[in-house]
Tab-separated table of C-alpha atoms in Angstrom:
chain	number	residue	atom	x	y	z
A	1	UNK	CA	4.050	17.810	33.673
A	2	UNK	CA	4.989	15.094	31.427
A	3	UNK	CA	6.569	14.787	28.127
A	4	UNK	CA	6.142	11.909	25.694
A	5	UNK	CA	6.575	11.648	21.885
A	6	UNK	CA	4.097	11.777	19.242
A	7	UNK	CA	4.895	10.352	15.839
A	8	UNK	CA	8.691	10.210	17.017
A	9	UNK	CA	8.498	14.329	18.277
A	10	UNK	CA	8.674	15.526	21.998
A	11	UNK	CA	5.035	17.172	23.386
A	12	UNK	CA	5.273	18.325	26.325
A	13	UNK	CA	1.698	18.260	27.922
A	14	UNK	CA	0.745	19.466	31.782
A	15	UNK	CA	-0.667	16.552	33.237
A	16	UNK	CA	-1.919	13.300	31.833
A	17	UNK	CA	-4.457	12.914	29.470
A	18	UNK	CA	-6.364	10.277	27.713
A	19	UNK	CA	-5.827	9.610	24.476
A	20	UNK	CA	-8.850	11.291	23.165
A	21	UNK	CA	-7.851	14.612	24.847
A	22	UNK	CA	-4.647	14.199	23.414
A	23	UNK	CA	-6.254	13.444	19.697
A	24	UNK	CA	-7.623	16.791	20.310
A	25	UNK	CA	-4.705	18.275	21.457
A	26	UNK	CA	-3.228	17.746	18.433
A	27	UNK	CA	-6.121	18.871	15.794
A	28	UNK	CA	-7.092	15.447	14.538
A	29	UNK	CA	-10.207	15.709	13.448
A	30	UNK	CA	-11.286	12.408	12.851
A	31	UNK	CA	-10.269	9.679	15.085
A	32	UNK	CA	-11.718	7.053	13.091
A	33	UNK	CA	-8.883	7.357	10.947
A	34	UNK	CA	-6.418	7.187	12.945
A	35	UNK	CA	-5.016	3.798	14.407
A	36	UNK	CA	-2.757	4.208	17.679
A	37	UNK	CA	0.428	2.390	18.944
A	38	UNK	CA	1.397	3.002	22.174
A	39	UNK	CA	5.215	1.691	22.991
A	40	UNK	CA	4.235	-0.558	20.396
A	41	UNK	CA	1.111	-1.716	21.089
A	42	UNK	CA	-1.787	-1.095	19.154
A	43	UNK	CA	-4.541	0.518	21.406
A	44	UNK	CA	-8.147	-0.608	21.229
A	45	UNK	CA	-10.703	2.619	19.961
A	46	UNK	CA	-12.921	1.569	22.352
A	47	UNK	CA	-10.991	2.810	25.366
A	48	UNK	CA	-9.581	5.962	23.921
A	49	UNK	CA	-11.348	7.893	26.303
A	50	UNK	CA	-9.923	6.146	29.472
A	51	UNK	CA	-6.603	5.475	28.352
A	52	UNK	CA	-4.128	7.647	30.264
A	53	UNK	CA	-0.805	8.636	28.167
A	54	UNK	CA	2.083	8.657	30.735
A	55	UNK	CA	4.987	10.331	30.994
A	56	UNK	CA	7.496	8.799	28.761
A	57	UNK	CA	4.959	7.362	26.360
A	58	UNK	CA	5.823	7.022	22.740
A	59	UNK	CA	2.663	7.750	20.455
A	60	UNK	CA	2.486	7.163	16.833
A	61	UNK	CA	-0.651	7.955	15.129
A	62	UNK	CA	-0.907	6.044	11.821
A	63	UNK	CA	-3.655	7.459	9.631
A	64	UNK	CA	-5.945	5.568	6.936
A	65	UNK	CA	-4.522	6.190	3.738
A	66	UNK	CA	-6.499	5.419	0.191
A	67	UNK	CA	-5.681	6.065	-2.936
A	68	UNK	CA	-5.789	10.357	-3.089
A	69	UNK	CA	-8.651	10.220	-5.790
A	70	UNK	CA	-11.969	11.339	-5.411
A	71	UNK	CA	-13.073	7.818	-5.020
A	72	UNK	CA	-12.566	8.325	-1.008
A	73	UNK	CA	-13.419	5.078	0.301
B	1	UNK	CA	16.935	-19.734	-17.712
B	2	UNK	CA	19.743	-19.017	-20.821
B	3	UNK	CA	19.586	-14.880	-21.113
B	4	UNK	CA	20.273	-13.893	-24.633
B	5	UNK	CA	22.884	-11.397	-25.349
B	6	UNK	CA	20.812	-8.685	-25.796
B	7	UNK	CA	18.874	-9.778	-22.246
B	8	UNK	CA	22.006	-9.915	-20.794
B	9	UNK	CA	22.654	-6.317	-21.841
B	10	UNK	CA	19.054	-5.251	-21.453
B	11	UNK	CA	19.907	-6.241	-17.448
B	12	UNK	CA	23.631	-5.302	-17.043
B	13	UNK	CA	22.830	-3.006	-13.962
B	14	UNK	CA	21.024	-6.086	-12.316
B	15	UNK	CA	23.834	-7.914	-13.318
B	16	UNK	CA	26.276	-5.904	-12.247
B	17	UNK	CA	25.287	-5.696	-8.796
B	18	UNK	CA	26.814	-7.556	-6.782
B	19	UNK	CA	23.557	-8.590	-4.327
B	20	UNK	CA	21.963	-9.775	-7.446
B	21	UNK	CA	24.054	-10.950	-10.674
B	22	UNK	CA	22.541	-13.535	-12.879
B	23	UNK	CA	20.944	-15.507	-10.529
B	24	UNK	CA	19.220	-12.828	-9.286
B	25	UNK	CA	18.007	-11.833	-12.440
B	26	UNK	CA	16.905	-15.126	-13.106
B	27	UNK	CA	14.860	-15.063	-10.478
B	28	UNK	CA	13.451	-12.249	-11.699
B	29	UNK	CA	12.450	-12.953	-14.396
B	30	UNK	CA	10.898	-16.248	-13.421
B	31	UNK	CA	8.715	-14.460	-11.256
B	32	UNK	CA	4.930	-13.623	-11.344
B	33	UNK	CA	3.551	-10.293	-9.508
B	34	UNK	CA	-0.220	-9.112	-9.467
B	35	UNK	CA	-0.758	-5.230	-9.914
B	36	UNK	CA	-4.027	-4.439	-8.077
B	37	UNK	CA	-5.028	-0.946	-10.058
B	38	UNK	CA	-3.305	0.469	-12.753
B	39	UNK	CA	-3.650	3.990	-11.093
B	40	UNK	CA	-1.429	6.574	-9.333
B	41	UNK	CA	0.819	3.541	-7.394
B	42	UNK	CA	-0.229	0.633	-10.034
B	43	UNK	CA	1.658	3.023	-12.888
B	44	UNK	CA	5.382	3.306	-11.526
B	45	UNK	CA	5.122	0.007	-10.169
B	46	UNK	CA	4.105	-2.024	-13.643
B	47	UNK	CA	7.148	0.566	-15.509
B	48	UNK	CA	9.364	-0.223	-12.987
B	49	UNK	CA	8.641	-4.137	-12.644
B	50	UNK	CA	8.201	-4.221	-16.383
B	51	UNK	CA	11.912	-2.521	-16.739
B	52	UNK	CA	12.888	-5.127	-14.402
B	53	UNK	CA	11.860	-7.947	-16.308
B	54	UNK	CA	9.528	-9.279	-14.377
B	55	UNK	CA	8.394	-12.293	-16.559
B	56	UNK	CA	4.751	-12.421	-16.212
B	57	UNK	CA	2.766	-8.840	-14.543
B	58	UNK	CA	-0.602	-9.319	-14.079
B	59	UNK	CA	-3.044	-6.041	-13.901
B	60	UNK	CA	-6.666	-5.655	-12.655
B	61	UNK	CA	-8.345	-2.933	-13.114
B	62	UNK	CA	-11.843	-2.043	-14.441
B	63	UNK	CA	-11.704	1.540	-15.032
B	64	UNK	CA	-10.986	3.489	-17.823
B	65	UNK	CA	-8.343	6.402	-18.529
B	66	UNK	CA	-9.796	9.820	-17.248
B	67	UNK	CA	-8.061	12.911	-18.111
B	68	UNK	CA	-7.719	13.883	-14.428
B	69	UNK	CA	-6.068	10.969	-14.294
B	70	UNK	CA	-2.932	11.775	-16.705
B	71	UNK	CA	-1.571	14.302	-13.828
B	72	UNK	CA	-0.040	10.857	-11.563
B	73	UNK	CA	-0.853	7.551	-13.529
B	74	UNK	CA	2.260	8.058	-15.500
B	75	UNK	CA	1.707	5.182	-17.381
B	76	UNK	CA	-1.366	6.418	-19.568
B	77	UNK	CA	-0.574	9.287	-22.130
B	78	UNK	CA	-3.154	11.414	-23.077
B	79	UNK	CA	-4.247	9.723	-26.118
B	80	UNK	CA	-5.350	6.625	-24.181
B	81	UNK	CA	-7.865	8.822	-21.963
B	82	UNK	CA	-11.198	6.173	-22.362
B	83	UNK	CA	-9.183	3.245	-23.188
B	84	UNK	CA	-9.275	0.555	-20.599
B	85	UNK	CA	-6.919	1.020	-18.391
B	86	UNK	CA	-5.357	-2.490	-18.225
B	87	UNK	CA	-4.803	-2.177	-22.042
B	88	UNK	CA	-3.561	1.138	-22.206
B	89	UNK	CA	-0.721	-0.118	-19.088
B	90	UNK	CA	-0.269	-3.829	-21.131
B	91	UNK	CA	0.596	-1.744	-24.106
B	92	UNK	CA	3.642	0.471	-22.303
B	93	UNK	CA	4.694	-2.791	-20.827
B	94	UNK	CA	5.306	-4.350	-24.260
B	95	UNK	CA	6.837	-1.126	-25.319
B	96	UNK	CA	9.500	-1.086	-22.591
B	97	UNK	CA	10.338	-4.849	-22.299
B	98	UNK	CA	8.538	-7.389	-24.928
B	99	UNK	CA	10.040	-10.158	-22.534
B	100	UNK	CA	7.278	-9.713	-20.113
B	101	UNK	CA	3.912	-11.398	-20.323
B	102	UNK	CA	1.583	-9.136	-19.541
B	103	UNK	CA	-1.906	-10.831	-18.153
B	104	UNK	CA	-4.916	-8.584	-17.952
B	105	UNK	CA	-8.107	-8.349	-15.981
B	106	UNK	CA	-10.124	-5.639	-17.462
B	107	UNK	CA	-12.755	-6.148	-13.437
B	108	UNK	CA	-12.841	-5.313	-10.009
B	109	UNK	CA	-11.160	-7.058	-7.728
B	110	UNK	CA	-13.905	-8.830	-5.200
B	111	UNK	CA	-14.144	-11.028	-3.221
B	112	UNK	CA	-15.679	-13.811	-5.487
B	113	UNK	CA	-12.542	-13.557	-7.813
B	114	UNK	CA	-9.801	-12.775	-5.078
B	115	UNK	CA	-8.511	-16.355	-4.625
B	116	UNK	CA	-8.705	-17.590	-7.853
B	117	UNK	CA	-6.398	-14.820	-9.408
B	118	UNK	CA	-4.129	-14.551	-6.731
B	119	UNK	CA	-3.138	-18.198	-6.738
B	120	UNK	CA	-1.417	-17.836	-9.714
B	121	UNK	CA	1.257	-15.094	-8.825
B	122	UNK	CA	4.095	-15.244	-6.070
B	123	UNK	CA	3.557	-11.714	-4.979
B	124	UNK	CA	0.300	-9.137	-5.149
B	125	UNK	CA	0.975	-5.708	-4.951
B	126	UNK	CA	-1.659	-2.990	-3.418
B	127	UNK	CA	-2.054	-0.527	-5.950
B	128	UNK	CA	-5.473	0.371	-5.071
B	129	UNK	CA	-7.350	3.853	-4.001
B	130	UNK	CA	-10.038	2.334	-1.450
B	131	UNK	CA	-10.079	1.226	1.634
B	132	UNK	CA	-12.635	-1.938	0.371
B	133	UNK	CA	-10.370	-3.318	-1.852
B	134	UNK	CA	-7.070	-2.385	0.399
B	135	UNK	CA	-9.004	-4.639	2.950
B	136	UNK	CA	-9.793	-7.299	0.769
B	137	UNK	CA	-6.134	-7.502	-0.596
B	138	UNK	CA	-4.678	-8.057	3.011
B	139	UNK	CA	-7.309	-10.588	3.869
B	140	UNK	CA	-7.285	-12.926	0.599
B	141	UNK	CA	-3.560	-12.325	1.024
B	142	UNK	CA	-3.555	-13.323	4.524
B	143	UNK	CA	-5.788	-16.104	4.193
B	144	UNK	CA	-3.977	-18.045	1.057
B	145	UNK	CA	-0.616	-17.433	2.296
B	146	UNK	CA	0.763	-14.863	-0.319
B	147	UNK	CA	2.807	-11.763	0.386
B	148	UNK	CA	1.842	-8.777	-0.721
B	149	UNK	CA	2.733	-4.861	-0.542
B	150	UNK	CA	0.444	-2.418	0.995
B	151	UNK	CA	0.675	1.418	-0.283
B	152	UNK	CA	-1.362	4.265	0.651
B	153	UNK	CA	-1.224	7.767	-0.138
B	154	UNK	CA	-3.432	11.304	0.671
B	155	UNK	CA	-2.082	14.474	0.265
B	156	UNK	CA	1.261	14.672	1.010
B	157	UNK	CA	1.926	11.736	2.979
B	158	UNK	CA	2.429	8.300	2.057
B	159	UNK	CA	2.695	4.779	3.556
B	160	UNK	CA	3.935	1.396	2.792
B	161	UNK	CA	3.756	-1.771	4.486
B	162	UNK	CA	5.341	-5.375	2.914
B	163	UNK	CA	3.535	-8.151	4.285
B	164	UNK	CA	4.811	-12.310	4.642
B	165	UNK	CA	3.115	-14.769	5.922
B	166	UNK	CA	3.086	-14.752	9.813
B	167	UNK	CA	4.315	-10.434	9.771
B	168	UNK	CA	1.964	-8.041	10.709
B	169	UNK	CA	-0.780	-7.172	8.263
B	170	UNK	CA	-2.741	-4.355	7.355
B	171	UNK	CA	-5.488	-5.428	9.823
B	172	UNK	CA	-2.791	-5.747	12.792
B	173	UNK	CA	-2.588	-1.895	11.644
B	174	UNK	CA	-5.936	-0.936	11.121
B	175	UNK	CA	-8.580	-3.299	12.665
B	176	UNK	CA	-11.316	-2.713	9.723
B	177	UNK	CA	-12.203	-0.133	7.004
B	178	UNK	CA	-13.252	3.248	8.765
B	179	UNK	CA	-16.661	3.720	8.526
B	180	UNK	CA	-18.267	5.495	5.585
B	181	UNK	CA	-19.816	8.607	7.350
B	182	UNK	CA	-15.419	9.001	8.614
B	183	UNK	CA	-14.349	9.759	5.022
B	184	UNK	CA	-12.253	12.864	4.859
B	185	UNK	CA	-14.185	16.162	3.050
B	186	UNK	CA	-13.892	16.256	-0.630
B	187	UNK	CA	-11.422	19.292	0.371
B	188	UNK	CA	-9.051	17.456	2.357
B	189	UNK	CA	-8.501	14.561	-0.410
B	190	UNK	CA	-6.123	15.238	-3.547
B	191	UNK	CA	-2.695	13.821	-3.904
B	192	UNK	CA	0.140	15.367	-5.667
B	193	UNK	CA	1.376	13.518	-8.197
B	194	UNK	CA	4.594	12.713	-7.580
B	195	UNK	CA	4.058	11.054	-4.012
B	196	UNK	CA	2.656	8.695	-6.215
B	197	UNK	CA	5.735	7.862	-7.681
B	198	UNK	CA	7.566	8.040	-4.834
B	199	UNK	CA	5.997	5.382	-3.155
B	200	UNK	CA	5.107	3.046	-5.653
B	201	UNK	CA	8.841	3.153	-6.259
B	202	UNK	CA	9.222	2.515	-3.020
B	203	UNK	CA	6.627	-0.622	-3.471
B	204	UNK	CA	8.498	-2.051	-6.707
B	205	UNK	CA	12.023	-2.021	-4.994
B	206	UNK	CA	10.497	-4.342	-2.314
B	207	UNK	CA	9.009	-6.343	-5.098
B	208	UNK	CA	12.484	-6.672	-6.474
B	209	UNK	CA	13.815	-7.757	-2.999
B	210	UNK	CA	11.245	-10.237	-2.190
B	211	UNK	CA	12.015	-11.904	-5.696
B	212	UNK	CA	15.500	-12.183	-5.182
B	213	UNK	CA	16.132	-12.291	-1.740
B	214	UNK	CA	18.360	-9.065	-1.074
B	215	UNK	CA	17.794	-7.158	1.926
B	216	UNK	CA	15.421	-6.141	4.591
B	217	UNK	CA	12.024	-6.441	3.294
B	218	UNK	CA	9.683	-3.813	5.397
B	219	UNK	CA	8.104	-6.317	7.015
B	220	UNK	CA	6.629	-5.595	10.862
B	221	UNK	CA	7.568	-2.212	9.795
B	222	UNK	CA	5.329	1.008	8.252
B	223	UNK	CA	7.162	3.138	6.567
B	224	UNK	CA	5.683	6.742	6.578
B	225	UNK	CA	6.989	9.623	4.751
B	226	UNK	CA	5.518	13.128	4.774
B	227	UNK	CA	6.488	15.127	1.431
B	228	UNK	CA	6.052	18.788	2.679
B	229	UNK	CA	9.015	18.035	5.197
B	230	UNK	CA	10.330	15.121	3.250
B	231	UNK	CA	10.570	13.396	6.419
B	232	UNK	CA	10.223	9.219	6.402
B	233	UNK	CA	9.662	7.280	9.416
B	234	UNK	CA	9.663	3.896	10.028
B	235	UNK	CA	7.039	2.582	12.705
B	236	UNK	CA	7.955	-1.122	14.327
B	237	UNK	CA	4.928	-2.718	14.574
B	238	UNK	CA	4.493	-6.516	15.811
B	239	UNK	CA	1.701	-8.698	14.824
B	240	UNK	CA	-1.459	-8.236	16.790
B	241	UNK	CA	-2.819	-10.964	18.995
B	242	UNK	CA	-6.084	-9.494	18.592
B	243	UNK	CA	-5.921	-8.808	15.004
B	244	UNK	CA	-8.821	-9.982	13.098
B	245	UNK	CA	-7.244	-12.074	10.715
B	246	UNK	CA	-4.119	-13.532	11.663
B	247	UNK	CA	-4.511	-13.066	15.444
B	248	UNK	CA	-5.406	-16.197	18.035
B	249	UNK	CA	-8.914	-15.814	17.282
B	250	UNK	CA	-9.596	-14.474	13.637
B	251	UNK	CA	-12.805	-13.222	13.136
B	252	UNK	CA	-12.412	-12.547	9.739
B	253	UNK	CA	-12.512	-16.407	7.803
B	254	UNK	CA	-13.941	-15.409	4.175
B	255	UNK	CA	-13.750	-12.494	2.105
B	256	UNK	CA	-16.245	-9.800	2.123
B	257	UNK	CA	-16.524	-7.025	-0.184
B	258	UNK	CA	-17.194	-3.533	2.098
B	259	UNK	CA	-19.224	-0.715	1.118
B	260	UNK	CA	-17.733	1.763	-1.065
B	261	UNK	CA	-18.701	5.403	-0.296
B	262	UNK	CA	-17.403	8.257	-3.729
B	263	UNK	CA	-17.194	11.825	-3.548
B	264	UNK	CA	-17.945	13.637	-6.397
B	265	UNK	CA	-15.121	16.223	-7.240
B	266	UNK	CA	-16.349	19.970	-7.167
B	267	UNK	CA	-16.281	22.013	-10.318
């Protein structure tokens, strides 16, 4: 078991899991708009799905965000 | 810069504070800020700014008022829905402060025009809705050495970012624009009006600082804030080595304009 924080809240998850499994984890639908920073380092999308999350990681998702109009991108 | 009586009435609260007094005011009112959209963030910040006395405000924008968008861009009233919305925002700006010289640019902002407006204004501020132009803003920014404020809202939730030369920018953040087939659902997009206001608040106060040197700008820092729990968190983030535009080994050495992807609104 291991607990880190995501986006500055305690998740307690059962073993450790890549990043991907824990975008899923926590419902985000689209990855591609989300950047990651673990301890403060940006992580690479390329190696989402090998990157382990350890116990004691801090996560912070940061998502794209426009403008809110219908003009999405 | 000799302030009149009445200017020196007209900024008593500037005045009055301590961090700021005359000098400070001065200094606002020498300076020169670019508004990139007069929309949902581009309206509080041109009130706000223009309040300030912010001697000259430039605005680019090359849409026109649309009734859906009276409900946030609190700086168009409902008559001005088709008026241009640089002249409908020029014309509040007079109306609240007639010290400040109000230049409009009634186009897109691209990257064959980036440079040559910027380099007249000592701060740009990202008022935008797309990720395109939110991209070309940090990178003409980046690239001719100007600071600038990021803002970026959906939903609820809102972000802000202030950049100076040598902090982390928006691409030390988010490496590029996400790509066009990532775009949330028509369903998941909306804003509520106010967030708007909140942050480009938010993004005129750090306007204010950078111009007269009070305070910690939000610089290597996001600030996120999530209106539903009214919860605002600041995320440290360092400049990126690998970042494509300020990193060891930019990629990234002109400006490009990105594909823009719309979504119709449902009736």
């Amino acid at each position: 078991m291991s607990t880190i924080k995501v986006n500055g809240k305690d998740q307690i998850l059962d073993s450790e899991i890549t990043i991907s499994e824990l975008l899923a984890i926590n419902n985000v639908a689209q990855p591609e708009m989300v950047s990651i920073q673990i301890n403060g380092n940006f992580i690479s999308k390329d190696t989402y799905a090998s990157f382990i999350v350890k116990n004691g990681d801090e996560v912070d998702f940061l998502y794209f965000m426009g403008g809110g109009q219908t003009n999405l991108y | 810069m000799d302030f009149s009586e009445e200017q020196i009435q007209r900024y008593s609260r500037h005045i009055l504070l301590s961090d700021v007094g005359v000098e400070g005011q001065e200094k606002i009112s020498n300076g020169k800020v670019l508004i990139v959209g007069a929309g949902g963030l581009g309206a509080p910040i041109a009130l706000y700014l223009a309040a300030a006395g912010v001697g000259t405000i430039g605005i680019i924008d090359g849409d026109v008022v649309d009734l859906s968008n009276l409900q946030r861009q609190v700086i168009h009233f409902t008559p001005d829905v088709d008026k241009p919305k640089v002249i409908s925002a020029k014309e509040k700006i007079n109306l609240i402060n007639p010290d400040v010289k109000v230049i409009t640019y009634q186009k897109l902002f691209t990257a064959e025009n980036a440079f040559d407006i910027i380099k007249d204004y000592d701060f740009i501020v990202d008022g935008t809705d797309n990720f395109p132009v939110k991209f070309l803003i940090n990178d003409a920014c980046v690239l001719a050495k100007k600071p600038f404020s990021h803002g970026g809202i959906l939903r609820f939730e809102g972000q802000t970012l202030t950049y100076k030369p040598g902090t982390t920018c928006y691409r030390c953040l988010f490496h590029s624009p996400p790509p066009p087939n990532a775009v949330p659902t028509c369903s998941q997009a909306g804003v509520l009006g106010a967030i708007a206001g909140m942050l480009g608040t938010i993004q005129a106060a750090e306007v204010l600082k950078y111009l007269t040197g009070v305070g910690d700008l939000l610089t290597n820092r996001l600030l996120t804030f999530n209106a539903k729990t009214m919860e605002f968190r600041t995320i440290t983030a360092t400049p990126t080595d690998t970042c494509p535009v300020c990193g060891n080994h930019p990629t990234v050495t002109t400006l490009v304009d990105y594909e823009q992807a719309t979504c119709e609104l449902k009736r």
